[in-house]
C-alpha cells in the first residue's frame, strides 16, 4: 500500500509539471517548474536573506571574531575551507560556467521535445526523446566537466584527510595572505623608489626593462614567501594552521572596520592603519588560541550540532592518518 501511494504521489507531482495539460512534459515545462520552485525557495528564504544583507557587517564581524579566537575548535572544517579557497574554488566556478553553457546549447535543440508522456495516469519516458537529448548534448565534454568537478571536490576532501595535502593547503593560504600584503605595501613601493620616476620620453626598450624588473621582483618575492610558508607548514603544522585561521578572522574584522570608516568618511585617514591592525589582531588571536581559550557557553550551545559533526570529521581524519 505504501509503495502504491508513493507511486501515485510521484505521478501526481510529475503531472503537475504538465502546464498545458496535453499529457506531455517538455524540457521547457520542466525548466518552468524548476524556476517556480526556485522562486518559492527564494520567497521562503527572503526574511533570512534580508536580515543577512541588512546586517552584513555584523555577520562578517561575528564570523571574523569566531575564526580569530575560536577557529581552533573546528580544525577540519577550517582546513577544508582553506584548501577549497586555494585549490578548488576557481576551478569549480569555471566548470559550473562551462556546464551552464552546455545546458544552454542543448536546451535550444530540445526545448519543446516531450521527454515524459502521461498515459492512463502513469508516466512513461519517451525513449526516442531521451535519446534525442543525449544526441543533442556534447556527451564527452559534459562527462569531462562532471569528472573534473568530482575530482576537484574529492581532492579537497582528501586534503583534509591527508596530513601532507592539508599542510600544503594551509601553507598556500598563508603564503597568499603574506605575499599579497608584502607586494602591495613593501615590494612595490620599494621598486618604485629604486627605479625613480619614469622620464616623459622614455624609450620603449627602457620601459620594457622597467616592467620586466618589476615582474621578476614580484615573482621572486612570491616564490620566496611560498617556499618559506611551505617549510613552516610542514615543520610547525598546528601553529601555522592556527595562524591561518587568525589571519582570516583578522581580515574580516578589519574589513568591517574599514567599511565603517568609509561610511563615516574617514576611510583615507585610517588606510595606513589597516595592515598594522590586521597584524596586531592576528597575533592577539594566535596567542589566545595557543593558550587554549575554551569555547564560551553562549557559543557552545548554538554550535552543539556543528561541534558534533566536527568531532566525527576529526575521528575520520585521525583514523585515515593512522593507516
PDB file of N, CA and C in Angstrom, residues 155-257:
ATOM      1  N   UNK A 155      39.511  15.880  -4.224  1.00  0.00           N
ATOM      2  CA  UNK A 155      40.864  16.327  -3.878  1.00  0.00           C
ATOM      3  C   UNK A 155      40.820  17.234  -2.656  1.00  0.00           C
ATOM      4  N   UNK A 156      39.774  18.073  -2.598  1.00  0.00           N
ATOM      5  CA  UNK A 156      39.627  18.965  -1.440  1.00  0.00           C
ATOM      6  C   UNK A 156      39.354  18.157  -0.169  1.00  0.00           C
ATOM      7  N   UNK A 157      38.466  17.160  -0.275  1.00  0.00           N
ATOM      8  CA  UNK A 157      38.178  16.294   0.874  1.00  0.00           C
ATOM      9  C   UNK A 157      39.425  15.516   1.271  1.00  0.00           C
ATOM     10  N   UNK A 158      40.126  14.992   0.263  1.00  0.00           N
ATOM     11  CA  UNK A 158      41.345  14.229   0.541  1.00  0.00           C
ATOM     12  C   UNK A 158      42.413  15.069   1.210  1.00  0.00           C
ATOM     13  N   UNK A 159      42.423  16.373   0.895  1.00  0.00           N
ATOM     14  CA  UNK A 159      43.407  17.262   1.505  1.00  0.00           C
ATOM     15  C   UNK A 159      43.228  17.333   3.013  1.00  0.00           C
ATOM     16  N   UNK A 160      41.966  17.291   3.451  1.00  0.00           N
ATOM     17  CA  UNK A 160      41.696  17.345   4.888  1.00  0.00           C
ATOM     18  C   UNK A 160      42.013  16.013   5.560  1.00  0.00           C
ATOM     19  N   UNK A 161      41.904  14.928   4.808  1.00  0.00           N
ATOM     20  CA  UNK A 161      42.144  13.611   5.375  1.00  0.00           C
ATOM     21  C   UNK A 161      43.614  13.212   5.333  1.00  0.00           C
ATOM     22  N   UNK A 162      44.382  13.928   4.514  1.00  0.00           N
ATOM     23  CA  UNK A 162      45.789  13.589   4.352  1.00  0.00           C
ATOM     24  C   UNK A 162      46.648  14.704   4.954  1.00  0.00           C
ATOM     25  N   UNK A 163      47.549  14.354   5.820  1.00  0.00           N
ATOM     26  CA  UNK A 163      48.349  15.362   6.524  1.00  0.00           C
ATOM     27  C   UNK A 163      49.179  16.199   5.548  1.00  0.00           C
ATOM     28  N   UNK A 164      49.798  15.559   4.569  1.00  0.00           N
ATOM     29  CA  UNK A 164      50.652  16.286   3.633  1.00  0.00           C
ATOM     30  C   UNK A 164      49.854  17.300   2.830  1.00  0.00           C
ATOM     31  N   UNK A 165      48.715  16.861   2.281  1.00  0.00           N
ATOM     32  CA  UNK A 165      47.897  17.764   1.469  1.00  0.00           C
ATOM     33  C   UNK A 165      47.283  18.873   2.321  1.00  0.00           C
ATOM     34  N   UNK A 166      46.908  18.553   3.545  1.00  0.00           N
ATOM     35  CA  UNK A 166      46.352  19.579   4.435  1.00  0.00           C
ATOM     36  C   UNK A 166      47.385  20.659   4.726  1.00  0.00           C
ATOM     37  N   UNK A 167      48.608  20.244   4.997  1.00  0.00           N
ATOM     38  CA  UNK A 167      49.669  21.213   5.234  1.00  0.00           C
ATOM     39  C   UNK A 167      49.926  22.070   4.006  1.00  0.00           C
ATOM     40  N   UNK A 168      49.824  21.438   2.834  1.00  0.00           N
ATOM     41  CA  UNK A 168      50.006  22.182   1.587  1.00  0.00           C
ATOM     42  C   UNK A 168      48.945  23.270   1.452  1.00  0.00           C
ATOM     43  N   UNK A 169      47.677  22.918   1.720  1.00  0.00           N
ATOM     44  CA  UNK A 169      46.591  23.890   1.618  1.00  0.00           C
ATOM     45  C   UNK A 169      46.765  25.046   2.584  1.00  0.00           C
ATOM     46  N   UNK A 170      47.129  24.740   3.825  1.00  0.00           N
ATOM     47  CA  UNK A 170      47.333  25.793   4.822  1.00  0.00           C
ATOM     48  C   UNK A 170      48.517  26.673   4.432  1.00  0.00           C
ATOM     49  N   UNK A 171      49.587  26.041   3.970  1.00  0.00           N
ATOM     50  CA  UNK A 171      50.772  26.807   3.551  1.00  0.00           C
ATOM     51  C   UNK A 171      50.456  27.767   2.423  1.00  0.00           C
ATOM     52  N   UNK A 172      49.682  27.325   1.454  1.00  0.00           N
ATOM     53  CA  UNK A 172      49.310  28.175   0.330  1.00  0.00           C
ATOM     54  C   UNK A 172      48.408  29.320   0.780  1.00  0.00           C
ATOM     55  N   UNK A 173      47.513  29.054   1.707  1.00  0.00           N
ATOM     56  CA  UNK A 173      46.633  30.113   2.223  1.00  0.00           C
ATOM     57  C   UNK A 173      47.444  31.213   2.895  1.00  0.00           C
ATOM     58  N   UNK A 174      48.359  30.820   3.770  1.00  0.00           N
ATOM     59  CA  UNK A 174      49.186  31.795   4.472  1.00  0.00           C
ATOM     60  C   UNK A 174      50.098  32.531   3.497  1.00  0.00           C
ATOM     61  N   UNK A 175      50.657  31.796   2.543  1.00  0.00           N
ATOM     62  CA  UNK A 175      51.538  32.424   1.553  1.00  0.00           C
ATOM     63  C   UNK A 175      50.794  33.468   0.734  1.00  0.00           C
ATOM     64  N   UNK A 176      49.544  33.188   0.402  1.00  0.00           N
ATOM     65  CA  UNK A 176      48.751  34.135  -0.380  1.00  0.00           C
ATOM     66  C   UNK A 176      48.510  35.424   0.409  1.00  0.00           C
ATOM     67  N   UNK A 177      48.176  35.288   1.687  1.00  0.00           N
ATOM     68  CA  UNK A 177      47.923  36.475   2.525  1.00  0.00           C
ATOM     69  C   UNK A 177      49.198  37.293   2.692  1.00  0.00           C
ATOM     70  N   UNK A 178      50.317  36.618   3.000  1.00  0.00           N
ATOM     71  CA  UNK A 178      51.573  37.333   3.255  1.00  0.00           C
ATOM     72  C   UNK A 178      52.087  37.993   1.986  1.00  0.00           C
ATOM     73  N   UNK A 179      52.124  37.244   0.887  1.00  0.00           N
ATOM     74  CA  UNK A 179      52.692  37.785  -0.348  1.00  0.00           C
ATOM     75  C   UNK A 179      51.869  38.945  -0.893  1.00  0.00           C
ATOM     76  N   UNK A 180      50.536  38.856  -0.775  1.00  0.00           N
ATOM     77  CA  UNK A 180      49.682  39.952  -1.262  1.00  0.00           C
ATOM     78  C   UNK A 180      49.972  41.247  -0.525  1.00  0.00           C
ATOM     79  N   UNK A 181      50.034  41.177   0.804  1.00  0.00           N
ATOM     80  CA  UNK A 181      50.321  42.383   1.595  1.00  0.00           C
ATOM     81  C   UNK A 181      51.763  42.847   1.417  1.00  0.00           C
ATOM     82  N   UNK A 182      52.685  41.895   1.283  1.00  0.00           N
ATOM     83  CA  UNK A 182      54.093  42.253   1.108  1.00  0.00           C
ATOM     84  C   UNK A 182      54.308  42.962  -0.227  1.00  0.00           C
ATOM     85  N   UNK A 183      53.689  42.437  -1.283  1.00  0.00           N
ATOM     86  CA  UNK A 183      53.830  43.057  -2.599  1.00  0.00           C
ATOM     87  C   UNK A 183      53.200  44.449  -2.636  1.00  0.00           C
ATOM     88  N   UNK A 184      52.044  44.586  -1.981  1.00  0.00           N
ATOM     89  CA  UNK A 184      51.302  45.846  -2.048  1.00  0.00           C
ATOM     90  C   UNK A 184      51.948  46.947  -1.229  1.00  0.00           C
ATOM     91  N   UNK A 185      52.415  46.613  -0.016  1.00  0.00           N
ATOM     92  CA  UNK A 185      52.847  47.658   0.905  1.00  0.00           C
ATOM     93  C   UNK A 185      54.371  47.758   1.071  1.00  0.00           C
ATOM     94  N   UNK A 186      55.120  46.765   0.579  1.00  0.00           N
ATOM     95  CA  UNK A 186      56.568  46.806   0.780  1.00  0.00           C
ATOM     96  C   UNK A 186      57.317  46.757  -0.552  1.00  0.00           C
ATOM     97  N   UNK A 187      57.125  45.679  -1.312  1.00  0.00           N
ATOM     98  CA  UNK A 187      57.939  45.449  -2.507  1.00  0.00           C
ATOM     99  C   UNK A 187      57.648  46.479  -3.598  1.00  0.00           C
ATOM    100  N   UNK A 188      56.352  46.671  -3.903  1.00  0.00           N
ATOM    101  CA  UNK A 188      56.002  47.617  -4.980  1.00  0.00           C
ATOM    102  C   UNK A 188      56.484  49.037  -4.687  1.00  0.00           C
ATOM    103  N   UNK A 189      56.226  49.591  -3.472  1.00  0.00           N
ATOM    104  CA  UNK A 189      56.767  50.930  -3.187  1.00  0.00           C
ATOM    105  C   UNK A 189      58.292  50.975  -3.242  1.00  0.00           C
ATOM    106  N   UNK A 190      58.961  49.885  -2.789  1.00  0.00           N
ATOM    107  CA  UNK A 190      60.424  49.843  -2.802  1.00  0.00           C
ATOM    108  C   UNK A 190      60.953  49.866  -4.235  1.00  0.00           C
ATOM    109  N   UNK A 191      60.296  49.108  -5.127  1.00  0.00           N
ATOM    110  CA  UNK A 191      60.706  49.096  -6.537  1.00  0.00           C
ATOM    111  C   UNK A 191      60.528  50.476  -7.151  1.00  0.00           C
ATOM    112  N   UNK A 192      59.428  51.134  -6.808  1.00  0.00           N
ATOM    113  CA  UNK A 192      59.161  52.472  -7.340  1.00  0.00           C
ATOM    114  C   UNK A 192      60.240  53.453  -6.899  1.00  0.00           C
ATOM    115  N   UNK A 193      60.658  53.351  -5.637  1.00  0.00           N
ATOM    116  CA  UNK A 193      61.713  54.233  -5.130  1.00  0.00           C
ATOM    117  C   UNK A 193      63.039  53.943  -5.820  1.00  0.00           C
ATOM    118  N   UNK A 194      63.357  52.662  -5.998  1.00  0.00           N
ATOM    119  CA  UNK A 194      64.636  52.289  -6.621  1.00  0.00           C
ATOM    120  C   UNK A 194      64.701  52.696  -8.088  1.00  0.00           C
ATOM    121  N   UNK A 195      63.579  52.551  -8.800  1.00  0.00           N
ATOM    122  CA  UNK A 195      63.576  52.876 -10.226  1.00  0.00           C
ATOM    123  C   UNK A 195      63.455  54.376 -10.481  1.00  0.00           C
ATOM    124  N   UNK A 196      62.871  55.082  -9.535  1.00  0.00           N
ATOM    125  CA  UNK A 196      62.672  56.504  -9.727  1.00  0.00           C
ATOM    126  C   UNK A 196      61.527  56.784 -10.679  1.00  0.00           C
ATOM    127  N   UNK A 197      61.268  58.065 -10.895  1.00  0.00           N
ATOM    128  CA  UNK A 197      60.180  58.466 -11.781  1.00  0.00           C
ATOM    129  C   UNK A 197      60.578  58.263 -13.230  1.00  0.00           C
ATOM    130  N   UNK A 198      59.684  57.651 -14.000  1.00  0.00           N
ATOM    131  CA  UNK A 198      59.976  57.382 -15.404  1.00  0.00           C
ATOM    132  C   UNK A 198      59.990  58.690 -16.190  1.00  0.00           C
ATOM    133  N   UNK A 199      61.022  58.894 -17.065  1.00  0.00           N
ATOM    134  CA  UNK A 199      61.056  60.105 -17.886  1.00  0.00           C
ATOM    135  C   UNK A 199      59.897  60.145 -18.872  1.00  0.00           C
ATOM    136  N   UNK A 200      59.515  61.359 -19.258  1.00  0.00           N
ATOM    137  CA  UNK A 200      58.364  61.501 -20.158  1.00  0.00           C
ATOM    138  C   UNK A 200      58.612  60.850 -21.514  1.00  0.00           C
ATOM    139  N   UNK A 201      59.819  60.969 -22.033  1.00  0.00           N
ATOM    140  CA  UNK A 201      60.153  60.416 -23.356  1.00  0.00           C
ATOM    141  C   UNK A 201      60.991  59.148 -23.220  1.00  0.00           C
ATOM    142  N   UNK A 202      60.587  58.286 -22.308  1.00  0.00           N
ATOM    143  CA  UNK A 202      61.343  57.054 -22.072  1.00  0.00           C
ATOM    144  C   UNK A 202      61.288  56.142 -23.289  1.00  0.00           C
ATOM    145  N   UNK A 203      62.427  55.584 -23.653  1.00  0.00           N
ATOM    146  CA  UNK A 203      62.497  54.699 -24.815  1.00  0.00           C
ATOM    147  C   UNK A 203      61.722  53.421 -24.547  1.00  0.00           C
ATOM    148  N   UNK A 204      61.137  52.800 -25.580  1.00  0.00           N
ATOM    149  CA  UNK A 204      60.373  51.554 -25.393  1.00  0.00           C
ATOM    150  C   UNK A 204      61.190  50.446 -24.748  1.00  0.00           C
ATOM    151  N   UNK A 205      62.506  50.364 -25.102  1.00  0.00           N
ATOM    152  CA  UNK A 205      63.339  49.311 -24.518  1.00  0.00           C
ATOM    153  C   UNK A 205      63.506  49.513 -23.009  1.00  0.00           C
ATOM    154  N   UNK A 206      63.700  50.769 -22.616  1.00  0.00           N
ATOM    155  CA  UNK A 206      63.848  51.065 -21.190  1.00  0.00           C
ATOM    156  C   UNK A 206      62.555  50.797 -20.428  1.00  0.00           C
ATOM    157  N   UNK A 207      61.425  51.119 -21.058  1.00  0.00           N
ATOM    158  CA  UNK A 207      60.132  50.866 -20.429  1.00  0.00           C
ATOM    159  C   UNK A 207      59.912  49.369 -20.244  1.00  0.00           C
ATOM    160  N   UNK A 208      60.326  48.587 -21.255  1.00  0.00           N
ATOM    161  CA  UNK A 208      60.183  47.127 -21.168  1.00  0.00           C
ATOM    162  C   UNK A 208      61.051  46.563 -20.063  1.00  0.00           C
ATOM    163  N   UNK A 209      62.304  47.085 -19.963  1.00  0.00           N
ATOM    164  CA  UNK A 209      63.207  46.610 -18.897  1.00  0.00           C
ATOM    165  C   UNK A 209      62.641  46.948 -17.525  1.00  0.00           C
ATOM    166  N   UNK A 210      62.042  48.126 -17.412  1.00  0.00           N
ATOM    167  CA  UNK A 210      61.453  48.545 -16.138  1.00  0.00           C
ATOM    168  C   UNK A 210      60.329  47.593 -15.725  1.00  0.00           C
ATOM    169  N   UNK A 211      59.458  47.238 -16.671  1.00  0.00           N
ATOM    170  CA  UNK A 211      58.345  46.325 -16.394  1.00  0.00           C
ATOM    171  C   UNK A 211      58.843  44.924 -16.061  1.00  0.00           C
ATOM    172  N   UNK A 212      59.879  44.466 -16.797  1.00  0.00           N
ATOM    173  CA  UNK A 212      60.429  43.133 -16.534  1.00  0.00           C
ATOM    174  C   UNK A 212      61.048  43.052 -15.146  1.00  0.00           C
ATOM    175  N   UNK A 213      61.744  44.118 -14.745  1.00  0.00           N
ATOM    176  CA  UNK A 213      62.358  44.127 -13.418  1.00  0.00           C
ATOM    177  C   UNK A 213      61.291  44.047 -12.333  1.00  0.00           C
ATOM    178  N   UNK A 214      60.213  44.813 -12.504  1.00  0.00           N
ATOM    179  CA  UNK A 214      59.126  44.786 -11.525  1.00  0.00           C
ATOM    180  C   UNK A 214      58.495  43.401 -11.459  1.00  0.00           C
ATOM    181  N   UNK A 215      58.207  42.808 -12.644  1.00  0.00           N
ATOM    182  CA  UNK A 215      57.562  41.496 -12.682  1.00  0.00           C
ATOM    183  C   UNK A 215      58.451  40.422 -12.071  1.00  0.00           C
ATOM    184  N   UNK A 216      59.757  40.460 -12.376  1.00  0.00           N
ATOM    185  CA  UNK A 216      60.677  39.458 -11.843  1.00  0.00           C
ATOM    186  C   UNK A 216      60.828  39.590 -10.331  1.00  0.00           C
ATOM    187  N   UNK A 217      60.869  40.832  -9.846  1.00  0.00           N
ATOM    188  CA  UNK A 217      60.999  41.047  -8.401  1.00  0.00           C
ATOM    189  C   UNK A 217      59.765  40.541  -7.659  1.00  0.00           C
ATOM    190  N   UNK A 218      58.576  40.855  -8.192  1.00  0.00           N
ATOM    191  CA  UNK A 218      57.342  40.410  -7.554  1.00  0.00           C
ATOM    192  C   UNK A 218      57.226  38.884  -7.583  1.00  0.00           C
ATOM    193  N   UNK A 219      57.616  38.286  -8.723  1.00  0.00           N
ATOM    194  CA  UNK A 219      57.562  36.821  -8.839  1.00  0.00           C
ATOM    195  C   UNK A 219      58.534  36.158  -7.866  1.00  0.00           C
ATOM    196  N   UNK A 220      59.752  36.701  -7.782  1.00  0.00           N
ATOM    197  CA  UNK A 220      60.738  36.142  -6.859  1.00  0.00           C
ATOM    198  C   UNK A 220      60.264  36.260  -5.413  1.00  0.00           C
ATOM    199  N   UNK A 221      59.638  37.399  -5.089  1.00  0.00           N
ATOM    200  CA  UNK A 221      59.111  37.582  -3.731  1.00  0.00           C
ATOM    201  C   UNK A 221      58.051  36.543  -3.409  1.00  0.00           C
ATOM    202  N   UNK A 222      57.141  36.321  -4.371  1.00  0.00           N
ATOM    203  CA  UNK A 222      56.073  35.340  -4.147  1.00  0.00           C
ATOM    204  C   UNK A 222      56.653  33.935  -3.967  1.00  0.00           C
ATOM    205  N   UNK A 223      57.644  33.569  -4.779  1.00  0.00           N
ATOM    206  CA  UNK A 223      58.256  32.240  -4.666  1.00  0.00           C
ATOM    207  C   UNK A 223      58.928  32.061  -3.307  1.00  0.00           C
ATOM    208  N   UNK A 224      59.615  33.103  -2.852  1.00  0.00           N
ATOM    209  CA  UNK A 224      60.297  33.027  -1.556  1.00  0.00           C
ATOM    210  C   UNK A 224      59.280  32.853  -0.432  1.00  0.00           C
ATOM    211  N   UNK A 225      58.199  33.641  -0.488  1.00  0.00           N
ATOM    212  CA  UNK A 225      57.170  33.558   0.555  1.00  0.00           C
ATOM    213  C   UNK A 225      56.499  32.186   0.541  1.00  0.00           C
ATOM    214  N   UNK A 226      56.170  31.674  -0.654  1.00  0.00           N
ATOM    215  CA  UNK A 226      55.524  30.362  -0.761  1.00  0.00           C
ATOM    216  C   UNK A 226      56.435  29.272  -0.210  1.00  0.00           C
ATOM    217  N   UNK A 227      57.713  29.321  -0.579  1.00  0.00           N
ATOM    218  CA  UNK A 227      58.660  28.312  -0.100  1.00  0.00           C
ATOM    219  C   UNK A 227      58.776  28.347   1.427  1.00  0.00           C
ATOM    220  N   UNK A 228      58.908  29.561   1.976  1.00  0.00           N
ATOM    221  CA  UNK A 228      59.019  29.693   3.434  1.00  0.00           C
ATOM    222  C   UNK A 228      57.743  29.214   4.127  1.00  0.00           C
ATOM    223  N   UNK A 229      56.584  29.559   3.558  1.00  0.00           N
ATOM    224  CA  UNK A 229      55.316  29.147   4.170  1.00  0.00           C
ATOM    225  C   UNK A 229      55.162  27.630   4.135  1.00  0.00           C
ATOM    226  N   UNK A 230      55.587  27.010   3.041  1.00  0.00           N
ATOM    227  CA  UNK A 230      55.501  25.551   2.942  1.00  0.00           C
ATOM    228  C   UNK A 230      56.399  24.890   3.976  1.00  0.00           C
ATOM    229  N   UNK A 231      57.599  25.418   4.131  1.00  0.00           N
ATOM    230  CA  UNK A 231      58.527  24.835   5.112  1.00  0.00           C
ATOM    231  C   UNK A 231      57.939  24.929   6.514  1.00  0.00           C
ATOM    232  N   UNK A 232      57.401  26.104   6.839  1.00  0.00           N
ATOM    233  CA  UNK A 232      56.817  26.296   8.171  1.00  0.00           C
ATOM    234  C   UNK A 232      55.584  25.418   8.358  1.00  0.00           C
ATOM    235  N   UNK A 233      54.770  25.266   7.280  1.00  0.00           N
ATOM    236  CA  UNK A 233      53.537  24.474   7.399  1.00  0.00           C
ATOM    237  C   UNK A 233      53.827  23.014   7.703  1.00  0.00           C
ATOM    238  N   UNK A 234      54.935  22.495   7.180  1.00  0.00           N
ATOM    239  CA  UNK A 234      55.283  21.099   7.462  1.00  0.00           C
ATOM    240  C   UNK A 234      56.068  20.966   8.770  1.00  0.00           C
ATOM    241  N   UNK A 235      56.792  22.021   9.138  1.00  0.00           N
ATOM    242  CA  UNK A 235      57.601  21.947  10.356  1.00  0.00           C
ATOM    243  C   UNK A 235      56.755  22.238  11.589  1.00  0.00           C
ATOM    244  N   UNK A 236      55.860  23.190  11.453  1.00  0.00           N
ATOM    245  CA  UNK A 236      55.023  23.598  12.585  1.00  0.00           C
ATOM    246  C   UNK A 236      53.567  23.637  12.138  1.00  0.00           C
ATOM    247  N   UNK A 237      53.018  22.475  11.765  1.00  0.00           N
ATOM    248  CA  UNK A 237      51.712  22.425  11.118  1.00  0.00           C
ATOM    249  C   UNK A 237      50.577  22.997  11.973  1.00  0.00           C
ATOM    250  N   UNK A 238      50.526  22.661  13.250  1.00  0.00           N
ATOM    251  CA  UNK A 238      49.441  23.145  14.101  1.00  0.00           C
ATOM    252  C   UNK A 238      49.520  24.651  14.300  1.00  0.00           C
ATOM    253  N   UNK A 239      50.748  25.147  14.477  1.00  0.00           N
ATOM    254  CA  UNK A 239      50.933  26.575  14.699  1.00  0.00           C
ATOM    255  C   UNK A 239      50.490  27.364  13.478  1.00  0.00           C
ATOM    256  N   UNK A 240      50.895  26.900  12.293  1.00  0.00           N
ATOM    257  CA  UNK A 240      50.551  27.640  11.077  1.00  0.00           C
ATOM    258  C   UNK A 240      49.067  27.545  10.768  1.00  0.00           C
ATOM    259  N   UNK A 241      48.449  26.393  11.039  1.00  0.00           N
ATOM    260  CA  UNK A 241      47.011  26.265  10.823  1.00  0.00           C
ATOM    261  C   UNK A 241      46.251  27.254  11.700  1.00  0.00           C
ATOM    262  N   UNK A 242      46.702  27.407  12.947  1.00  0.00           N
ATOM    263  CA  UNK A 242      46.082  28.378  13.849  1.00  0.00           C
ATOM    264  C   UNK A 242      46.288  29.801  13.336  1.00  0.00           C
ATOM    265  N   UNK A 243      47.495  30.082  12.859  1.00  0.00           N
ATOM    266  CA  UNK A 243      47.786  31.415  12.331  1.00  0.00           C
ATOM    267  C   UNK A 243      46.911  31.709  11.107  1.00  0.00           C
ATOM    268  N   UNK A 244      46.694  30.704  10.252  1.00  0.00           N
ATOM    269  CA  UNK A 244      45.858  30.902   9.063  1.00  0.00           C
ATOM    270  C   UNK A 244      44.430  31.261   9.458  1.00  0.00           C
ATOM    271  N   UNK A 245      43.886  30.560  10.449  1.00  0.00           N
ATOM    272  CA  UNK A 245      42.536  30.878  10.932  1.00  0.00           C
ATOM    273  C   UNK A 245      42.475  32.312  11.465  1.00  0.00           C
ATOM    274  N   UNK A 246      43.490  32.683  12.243  1.00  0.00           N
ATOM    275  CA  UNK A 246      43.515  34.021  12.827  1.00  0.00           C
ATOM    276  C   UNK A 246      43.648  35.089  11.746  1.00  0.00           C
ATOM    277  N   UNK A 247      44.423  34.802  10.710  1.00  0.00           N
ATOM    278  CA  UNK A 247      44.603  35.773   9.627  1.00  0.00           C
ATOM    279  C   UNK A 247      43.280  36.023   8.903  1.00  0.00           C
ATOM    280  N   UNK A 248      42.509  34.947   8.676  1.00  0.00           N
ATOM    281  CA  UNK A 248      41.203  35.097   8.026  1.00  0.00           C
ATOM    282  C   UNK A 248      40.256  35.909   8.911  1.00  0.00           C
ATOM    283  N   UNK A 249      40.225  35.590  10.208  1.00  0.00           N
ATOM    284  CA  UNK A 249      39.371  36.325  11.133  1.00  0.00           C
ATOM    285  C   UNK A 249      39.750  37.788  11.231  1.00  0.00           C
ATOM    286  N   UNK A 250      41.049  38.070  11.324  1.00  0.00           N
ATOM    287  CA  UNK A 250      41.509  39.461  11.425  1.00  0.00           C
ATOM    288  C   UNK A 250      41.158  40.235  10.165  1.00  0.00           C
ATOM    289  N   UNK A 251      41.283  39.596   9.014  1.00  0.00           N
ATOM    290  CA  UNK A 251      40.950  40.260   7.752  1.00  0.00           C
ATOM    291  C   UNK A 251      39.473  40.653   7.708  1.00  0.00           C
ATOM    292  N   UNK A 252      38.600  39.753   8.164  1.00  0.00           N
ATOM    293  CA  UNK A 252      37.168  40.055   8.176  1.00  0.00           C
ATOM    294  C   UNK A 252      36.850  41.213   9.131  1.00  0.00           C
ATOM    295  N   UNK A 253      37.453  41.196  10.316  1.00  0.00           N
ATOM    296  CA  UNK A 253      37.175  42.243  11.304  1.00  0.00           C
ATOM    297  C   UNK A 253      37.686  43.602  10.827  1.00  0.00           C
ATOM    298  N   UNK A 254      38.908  43.625  10.297  1.00  0.00           N
ATOM    299  CA  UNK A 254      39.467  44.895   9.822  1.00  0.00           C
ATOM    300  C   UNK A 254      38.694  45.420   8.616  1.00  0.00           C
ATOM    301  N   UNK A 255      38.235  44.505   7.762  1.00  0.00           N
ATOM    302  CA  UNK A 255      37.418  44.926   6.618  1.00  0.00           C
ATOM    303  C   UNK A 255      36.128  45.588   7.094  1.00  0.00           C
ATOM    304  N   UNK A 256      35.531  45.033   8.136  1.00  0.00           N
ATOM    305  CA  UNK A 256      34.326  45.646   8.722  1.00  0.00           C
ATOM    306  C   UNK A 256      34.644  47.036   9.280  1.00  0.00           C
ATOM    307  N   UNK A 257      35.776  47.153   9.967  1.00  0.00           N
ATOM    308  CA  UNK A 257      36.180  48.447  10.498  1.00  0.00           C
ATOM    309  C   UNK A 257      36.429  49.473   9.405  1.00  0.00           C
TER     310      UNK A 257
END
